[in-house]
mmCIF file of C-alpha atoms in Angstrom:
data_model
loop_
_atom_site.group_PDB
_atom_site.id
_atom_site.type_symbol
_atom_site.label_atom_id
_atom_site.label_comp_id
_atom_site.label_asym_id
_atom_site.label_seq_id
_atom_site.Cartn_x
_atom_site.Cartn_y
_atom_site.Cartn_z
ATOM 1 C CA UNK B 1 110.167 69.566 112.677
ATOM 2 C CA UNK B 2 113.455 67.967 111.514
ATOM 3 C CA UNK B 3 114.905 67.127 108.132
ATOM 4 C CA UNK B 4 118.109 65.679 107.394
ATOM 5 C CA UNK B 5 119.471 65.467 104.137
ATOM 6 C CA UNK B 6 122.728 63.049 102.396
ATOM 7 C CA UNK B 7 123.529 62.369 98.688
ATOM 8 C CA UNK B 8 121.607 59.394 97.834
ATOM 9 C CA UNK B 9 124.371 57.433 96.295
ATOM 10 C CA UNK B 10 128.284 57.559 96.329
ATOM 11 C CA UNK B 11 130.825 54.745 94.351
ATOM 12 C CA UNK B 12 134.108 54.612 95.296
ATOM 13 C CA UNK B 13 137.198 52.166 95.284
ATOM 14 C CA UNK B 14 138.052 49.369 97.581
ATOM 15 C CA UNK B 15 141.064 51.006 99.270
ATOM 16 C CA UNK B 16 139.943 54.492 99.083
ATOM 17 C CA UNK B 17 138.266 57.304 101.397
ATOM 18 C CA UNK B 18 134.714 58.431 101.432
ATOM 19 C CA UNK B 19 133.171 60.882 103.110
ATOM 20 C CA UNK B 20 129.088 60.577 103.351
ATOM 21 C CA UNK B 21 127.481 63.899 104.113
ATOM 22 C CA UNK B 22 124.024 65.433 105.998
ATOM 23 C CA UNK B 23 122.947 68.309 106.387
ATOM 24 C CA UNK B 24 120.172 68.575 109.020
ATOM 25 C CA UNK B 25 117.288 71.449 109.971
ATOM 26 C CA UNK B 26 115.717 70.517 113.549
ATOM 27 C CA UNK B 27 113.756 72.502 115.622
ATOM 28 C CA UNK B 28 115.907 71.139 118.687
ATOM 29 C CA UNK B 29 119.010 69.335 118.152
ATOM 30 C CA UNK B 30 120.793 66.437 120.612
ATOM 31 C CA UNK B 31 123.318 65.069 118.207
ATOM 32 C CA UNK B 32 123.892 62.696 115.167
ATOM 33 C CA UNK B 33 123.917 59.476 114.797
ATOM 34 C CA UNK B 34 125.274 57.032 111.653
ATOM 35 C CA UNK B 35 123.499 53.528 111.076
ATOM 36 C CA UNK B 36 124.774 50.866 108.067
ATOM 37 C CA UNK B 37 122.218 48.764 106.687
ATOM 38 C CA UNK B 38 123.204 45.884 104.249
ATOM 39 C CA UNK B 39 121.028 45.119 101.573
ATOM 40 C CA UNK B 40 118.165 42.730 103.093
ATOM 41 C CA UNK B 41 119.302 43.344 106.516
ATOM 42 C CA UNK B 42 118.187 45.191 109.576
ATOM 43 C CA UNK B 43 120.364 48.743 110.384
ATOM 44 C CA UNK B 44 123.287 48.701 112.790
ATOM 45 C CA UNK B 45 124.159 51.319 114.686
ATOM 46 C CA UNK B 46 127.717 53.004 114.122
ATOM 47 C CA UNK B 47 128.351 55.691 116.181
ATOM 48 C CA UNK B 48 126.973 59.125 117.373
ATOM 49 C CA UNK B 49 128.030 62.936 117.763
ATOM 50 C CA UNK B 50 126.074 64.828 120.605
ATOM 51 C CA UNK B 51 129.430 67.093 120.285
ATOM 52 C CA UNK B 52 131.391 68.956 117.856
ATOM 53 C CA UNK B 53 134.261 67.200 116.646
ATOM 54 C CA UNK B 54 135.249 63.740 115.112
ATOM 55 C CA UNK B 55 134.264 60.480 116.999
ATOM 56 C CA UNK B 56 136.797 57.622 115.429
ATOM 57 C CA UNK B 57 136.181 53.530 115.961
ATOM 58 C CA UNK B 58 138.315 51.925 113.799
ATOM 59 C CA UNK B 59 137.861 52.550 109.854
ATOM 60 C CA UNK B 60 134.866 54.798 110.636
ATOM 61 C CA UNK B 61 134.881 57.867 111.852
ATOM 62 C CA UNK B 62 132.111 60.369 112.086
ATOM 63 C CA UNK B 63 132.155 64.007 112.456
ATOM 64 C CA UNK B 64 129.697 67.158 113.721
ATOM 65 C CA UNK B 65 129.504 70.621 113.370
ATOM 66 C CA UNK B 66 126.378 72.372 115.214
ATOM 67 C CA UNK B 67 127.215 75.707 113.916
ATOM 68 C CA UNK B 68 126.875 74.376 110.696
ATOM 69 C CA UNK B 69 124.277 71.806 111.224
ATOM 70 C CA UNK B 70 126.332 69.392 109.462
ATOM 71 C CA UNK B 71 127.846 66.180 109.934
ATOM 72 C CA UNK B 72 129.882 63.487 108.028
ATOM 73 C CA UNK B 73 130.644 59.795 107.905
ATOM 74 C CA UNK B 74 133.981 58.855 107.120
ATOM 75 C CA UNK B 75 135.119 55.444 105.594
ATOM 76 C CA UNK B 76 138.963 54.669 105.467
ATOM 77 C CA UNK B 77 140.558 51.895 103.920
ATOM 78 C CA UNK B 78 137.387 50.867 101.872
ATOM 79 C CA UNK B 79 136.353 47.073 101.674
ATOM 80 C CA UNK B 80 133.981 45.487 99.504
ATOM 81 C CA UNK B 81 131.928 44.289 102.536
ATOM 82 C CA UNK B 82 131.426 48.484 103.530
ATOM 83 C CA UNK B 83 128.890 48.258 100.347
ATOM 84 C CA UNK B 84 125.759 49.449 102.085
ATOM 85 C CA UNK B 85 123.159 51.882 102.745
ATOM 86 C CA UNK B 86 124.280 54.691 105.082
ATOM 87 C CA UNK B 87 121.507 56.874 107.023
ATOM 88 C CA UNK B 88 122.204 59.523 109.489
ATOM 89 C CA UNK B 89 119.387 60.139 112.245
ATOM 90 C CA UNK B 90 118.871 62.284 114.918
ATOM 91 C CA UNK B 91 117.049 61.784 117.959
ATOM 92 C CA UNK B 92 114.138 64.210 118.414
ATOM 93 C CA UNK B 93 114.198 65.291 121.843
ATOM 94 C CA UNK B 94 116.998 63.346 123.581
ATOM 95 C CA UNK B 95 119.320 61.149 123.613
ATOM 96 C CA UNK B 96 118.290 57.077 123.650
ATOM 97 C CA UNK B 97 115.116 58.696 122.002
ATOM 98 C CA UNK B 98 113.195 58.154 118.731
ATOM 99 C CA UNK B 99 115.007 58.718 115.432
ATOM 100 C CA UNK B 100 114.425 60.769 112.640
ATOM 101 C CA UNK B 101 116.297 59.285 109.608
ATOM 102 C CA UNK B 102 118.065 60.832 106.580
ATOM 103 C CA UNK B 103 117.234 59.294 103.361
ATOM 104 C CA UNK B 104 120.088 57.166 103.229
ATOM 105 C CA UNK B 105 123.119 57.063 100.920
ATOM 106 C CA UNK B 106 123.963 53.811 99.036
ATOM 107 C CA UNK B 107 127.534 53.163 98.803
ATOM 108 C CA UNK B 108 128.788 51.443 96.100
ATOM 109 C CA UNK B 109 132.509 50.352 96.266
ATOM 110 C CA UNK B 110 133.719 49.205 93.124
ATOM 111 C CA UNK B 111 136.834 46.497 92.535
ATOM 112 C CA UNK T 1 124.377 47.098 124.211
ATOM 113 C CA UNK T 2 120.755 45.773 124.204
ATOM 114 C CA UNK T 3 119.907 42.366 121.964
ATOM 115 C CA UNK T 4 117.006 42.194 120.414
ATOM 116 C CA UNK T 5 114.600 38.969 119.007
ATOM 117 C CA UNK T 6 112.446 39.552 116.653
ATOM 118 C CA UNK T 7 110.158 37.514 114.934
ATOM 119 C CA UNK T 8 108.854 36.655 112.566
ATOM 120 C CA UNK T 9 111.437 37.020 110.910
ATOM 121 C CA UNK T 10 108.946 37.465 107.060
ATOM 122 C CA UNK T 11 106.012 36.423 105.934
ATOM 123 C CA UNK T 12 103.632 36.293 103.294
ATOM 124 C CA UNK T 13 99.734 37.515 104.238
ATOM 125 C CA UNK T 14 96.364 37.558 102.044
ATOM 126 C CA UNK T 15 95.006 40.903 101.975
ATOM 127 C CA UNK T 16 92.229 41.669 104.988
ATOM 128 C CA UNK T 17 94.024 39.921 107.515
ATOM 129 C CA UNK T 18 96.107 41.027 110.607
ATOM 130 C CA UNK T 19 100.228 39.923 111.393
ATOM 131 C CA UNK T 20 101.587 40.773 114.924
ATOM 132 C CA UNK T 21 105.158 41.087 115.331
ATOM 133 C CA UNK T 22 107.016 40.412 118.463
ATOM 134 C CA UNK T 23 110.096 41.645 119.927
ATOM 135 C CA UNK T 24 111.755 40.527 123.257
ATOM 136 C CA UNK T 25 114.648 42.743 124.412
ATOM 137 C CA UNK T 26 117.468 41.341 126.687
ATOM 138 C CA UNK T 27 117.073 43.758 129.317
ATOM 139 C CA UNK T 28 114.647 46.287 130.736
ATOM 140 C CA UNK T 29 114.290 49.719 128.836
ATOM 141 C CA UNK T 30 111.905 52.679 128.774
ATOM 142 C CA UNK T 31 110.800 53.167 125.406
ATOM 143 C CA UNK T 32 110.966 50.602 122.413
ATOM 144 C CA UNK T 33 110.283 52.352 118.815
ATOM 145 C CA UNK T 34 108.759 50.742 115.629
ATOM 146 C CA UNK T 35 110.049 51.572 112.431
ATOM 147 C CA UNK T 36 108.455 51.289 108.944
ATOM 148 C CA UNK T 37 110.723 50.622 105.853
ATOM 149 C CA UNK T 38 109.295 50.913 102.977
ATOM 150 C CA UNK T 39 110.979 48.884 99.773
ATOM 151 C CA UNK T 40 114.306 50.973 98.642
ATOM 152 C CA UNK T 41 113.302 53.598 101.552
ATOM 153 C CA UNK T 42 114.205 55.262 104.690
ATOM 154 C CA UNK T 43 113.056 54.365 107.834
ATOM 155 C CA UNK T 44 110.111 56.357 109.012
ATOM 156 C CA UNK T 45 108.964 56.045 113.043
ATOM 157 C CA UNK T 46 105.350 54.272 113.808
ATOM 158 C CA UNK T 47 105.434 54.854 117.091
ATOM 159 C CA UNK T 48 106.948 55.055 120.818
ATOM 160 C CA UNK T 49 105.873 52.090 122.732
ATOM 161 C CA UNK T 50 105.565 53.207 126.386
ATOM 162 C CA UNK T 51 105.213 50.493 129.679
ATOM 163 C CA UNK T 52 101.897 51.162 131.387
ATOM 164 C CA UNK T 53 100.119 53.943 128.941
ATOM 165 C CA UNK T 54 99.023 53.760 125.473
ATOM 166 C CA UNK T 55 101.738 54.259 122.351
ATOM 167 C CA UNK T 56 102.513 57.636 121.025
ATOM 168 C CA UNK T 57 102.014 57.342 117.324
ATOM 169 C CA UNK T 58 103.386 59.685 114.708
ATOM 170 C CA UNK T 59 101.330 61.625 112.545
ATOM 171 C CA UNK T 60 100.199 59.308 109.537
ATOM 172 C CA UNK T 61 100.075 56.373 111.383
ATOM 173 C CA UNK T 62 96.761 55.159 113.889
ATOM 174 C CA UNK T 63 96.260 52.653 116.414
ATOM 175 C CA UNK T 64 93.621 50.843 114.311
ATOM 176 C CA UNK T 65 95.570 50.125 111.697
ATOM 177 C CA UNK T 66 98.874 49.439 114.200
ATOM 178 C CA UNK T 67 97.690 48.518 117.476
ATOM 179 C CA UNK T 68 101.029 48.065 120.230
ATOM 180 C CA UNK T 69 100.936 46.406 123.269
ATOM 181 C CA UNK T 70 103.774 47.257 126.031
ATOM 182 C CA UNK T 71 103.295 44.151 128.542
ATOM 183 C CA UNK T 72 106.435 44.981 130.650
ATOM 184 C CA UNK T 73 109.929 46.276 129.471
ATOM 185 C CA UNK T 74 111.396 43.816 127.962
ATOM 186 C CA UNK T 75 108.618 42.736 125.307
ATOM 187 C CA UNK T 76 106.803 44.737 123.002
ATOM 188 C CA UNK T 77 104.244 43.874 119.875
ATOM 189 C CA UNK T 78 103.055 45.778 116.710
ATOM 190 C CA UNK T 79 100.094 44.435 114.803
ATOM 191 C CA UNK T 80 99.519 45.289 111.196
ATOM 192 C CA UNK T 81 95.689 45.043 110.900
ATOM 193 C CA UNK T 82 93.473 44.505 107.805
ATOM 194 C CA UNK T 83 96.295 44.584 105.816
ATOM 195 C CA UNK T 84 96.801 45.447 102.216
ATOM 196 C CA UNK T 85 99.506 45.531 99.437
ATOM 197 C CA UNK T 86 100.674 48.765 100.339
ATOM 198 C CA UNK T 87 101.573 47.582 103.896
ATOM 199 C CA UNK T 88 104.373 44.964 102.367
ATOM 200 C CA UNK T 89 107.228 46.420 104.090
ATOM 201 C CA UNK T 90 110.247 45.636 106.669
ATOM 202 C CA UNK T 91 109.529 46.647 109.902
ATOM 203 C CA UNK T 92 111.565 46.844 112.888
ATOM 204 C CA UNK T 93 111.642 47.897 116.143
ATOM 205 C CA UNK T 94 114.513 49.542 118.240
ATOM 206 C CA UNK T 95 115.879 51.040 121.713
ATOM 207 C CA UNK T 96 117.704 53.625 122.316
ATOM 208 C CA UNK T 97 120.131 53.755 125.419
ATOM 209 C CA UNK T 98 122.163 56.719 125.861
ATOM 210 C CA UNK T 99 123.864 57.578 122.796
ATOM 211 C CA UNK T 100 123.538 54.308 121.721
ATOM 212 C CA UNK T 101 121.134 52.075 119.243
ATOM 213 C CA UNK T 102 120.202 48.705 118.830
ATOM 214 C CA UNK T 103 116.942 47.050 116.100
ATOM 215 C CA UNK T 104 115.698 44.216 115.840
ATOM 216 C CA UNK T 105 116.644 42.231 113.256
ATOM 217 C CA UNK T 106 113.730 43.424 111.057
ATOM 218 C CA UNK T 107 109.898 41.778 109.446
ATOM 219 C CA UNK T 108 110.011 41.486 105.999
ATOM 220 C CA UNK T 109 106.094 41.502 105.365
ATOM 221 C CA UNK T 110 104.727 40.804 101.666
ATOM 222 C CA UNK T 111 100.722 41.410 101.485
ATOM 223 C CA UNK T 112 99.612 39.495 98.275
#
């Protein structure tokens, strides 16, 4: 089976860094992916790690680990607008395939 | 990346009675995935809608209660049968191509 876990809230300041966590336990692993999900809206999908290493795209940038089955989310430059739910999810058996999601972290970024 | 319609978009249903959702994707793909959201909750899978064989639904979740048809590869429906309170939910469905992921734009369904 697969679990994956991230804090379930984090504030921070518009301007500021966060970093959103997960730890994951899977039975086979394929990579990580990061999905933002506004309040009352459907998820979008940010990136994915099938390797170690950071993955940038703009203010985001997401970041893997397999030897420590961990991964992180990284927001730079925060805006109001990045006020969302965060979920990492990993495919369970291949890439493209079906998702098993973290709980979800809601970011709060404060004036 | 894949775009996805999805409709309805909510709706309101009297307990005992069935919804179907539709989603039409933009171009042909292998799987399409439905997605359960409960209210301040993660997403939890339904099932893998497969073309040309029956869905593969995850544990907790039966094809009576959430019959999916696969007509071709671009289209894909999940029914919520005799429904109750406890199915008022969002649910979505999604591909996945490569290492990337697109959803539909999500069901908000309110049994009263």
């Amino acid at each position: 089976g697969q679990s994956l876990e991230q804090p379930s809230e984090v504030t921070a300041v518009e301007g500021a860094i966060v970093q959103i966590n997960c730890t994951y336990q899977t039975s086979g692993f394929y990579g990580l992916s990061w999905h933002q999900q506004h309040d009352g809206g459907a998820p979008t999908f940010l990136s994915y790690n099938a390797l170690d290493g950071l993955e940038e795209t703009g203010r985001f940038s997401s970041f893997l680990s397999r030897s420590d089955s961990y991964g992180y989310l990284l927001l730079q430059e925060l805006q109001m607008k990045d006020s969302a739910s965060y979920f990492c999810a990993a495919p369970s058996y291949n890439q493209g395939g079906k998702l098993i999601f973290g709980q979800g972290t809601e970011l709060s970024v404060k004036p | 990346s894949a775009v996805i319609s999805q409709k309805p978009s909510r709706d309101i249903c009297q307990r005992g009675t069935s919804l179907t959702i539709q989603c039409q994707v933009d171009s042909q793909v292998t799987m399409m995935f439905w997605y359960r959201q409960q209210p301040g909750q993660s997403l939890t899978l339904i099932a893998t809608a497969n073309q040309g064989s029956e869905a593969t639904y995850e544990s907790g979740f039966v094809i009576d209660k959430f019959p999916i048809s696969r007509p071709n590869l671009t289209f894909s429906t999940l029914t919520v049968s005799n429904m109750s309170p406890e199915d008022s939910s969002i649910y979505l469905c999604s591909v996945g191509e490569g290492a990337s992921y697109t959803f539909g734009s999500g069901t908000r369904l309110t049994v009263v």
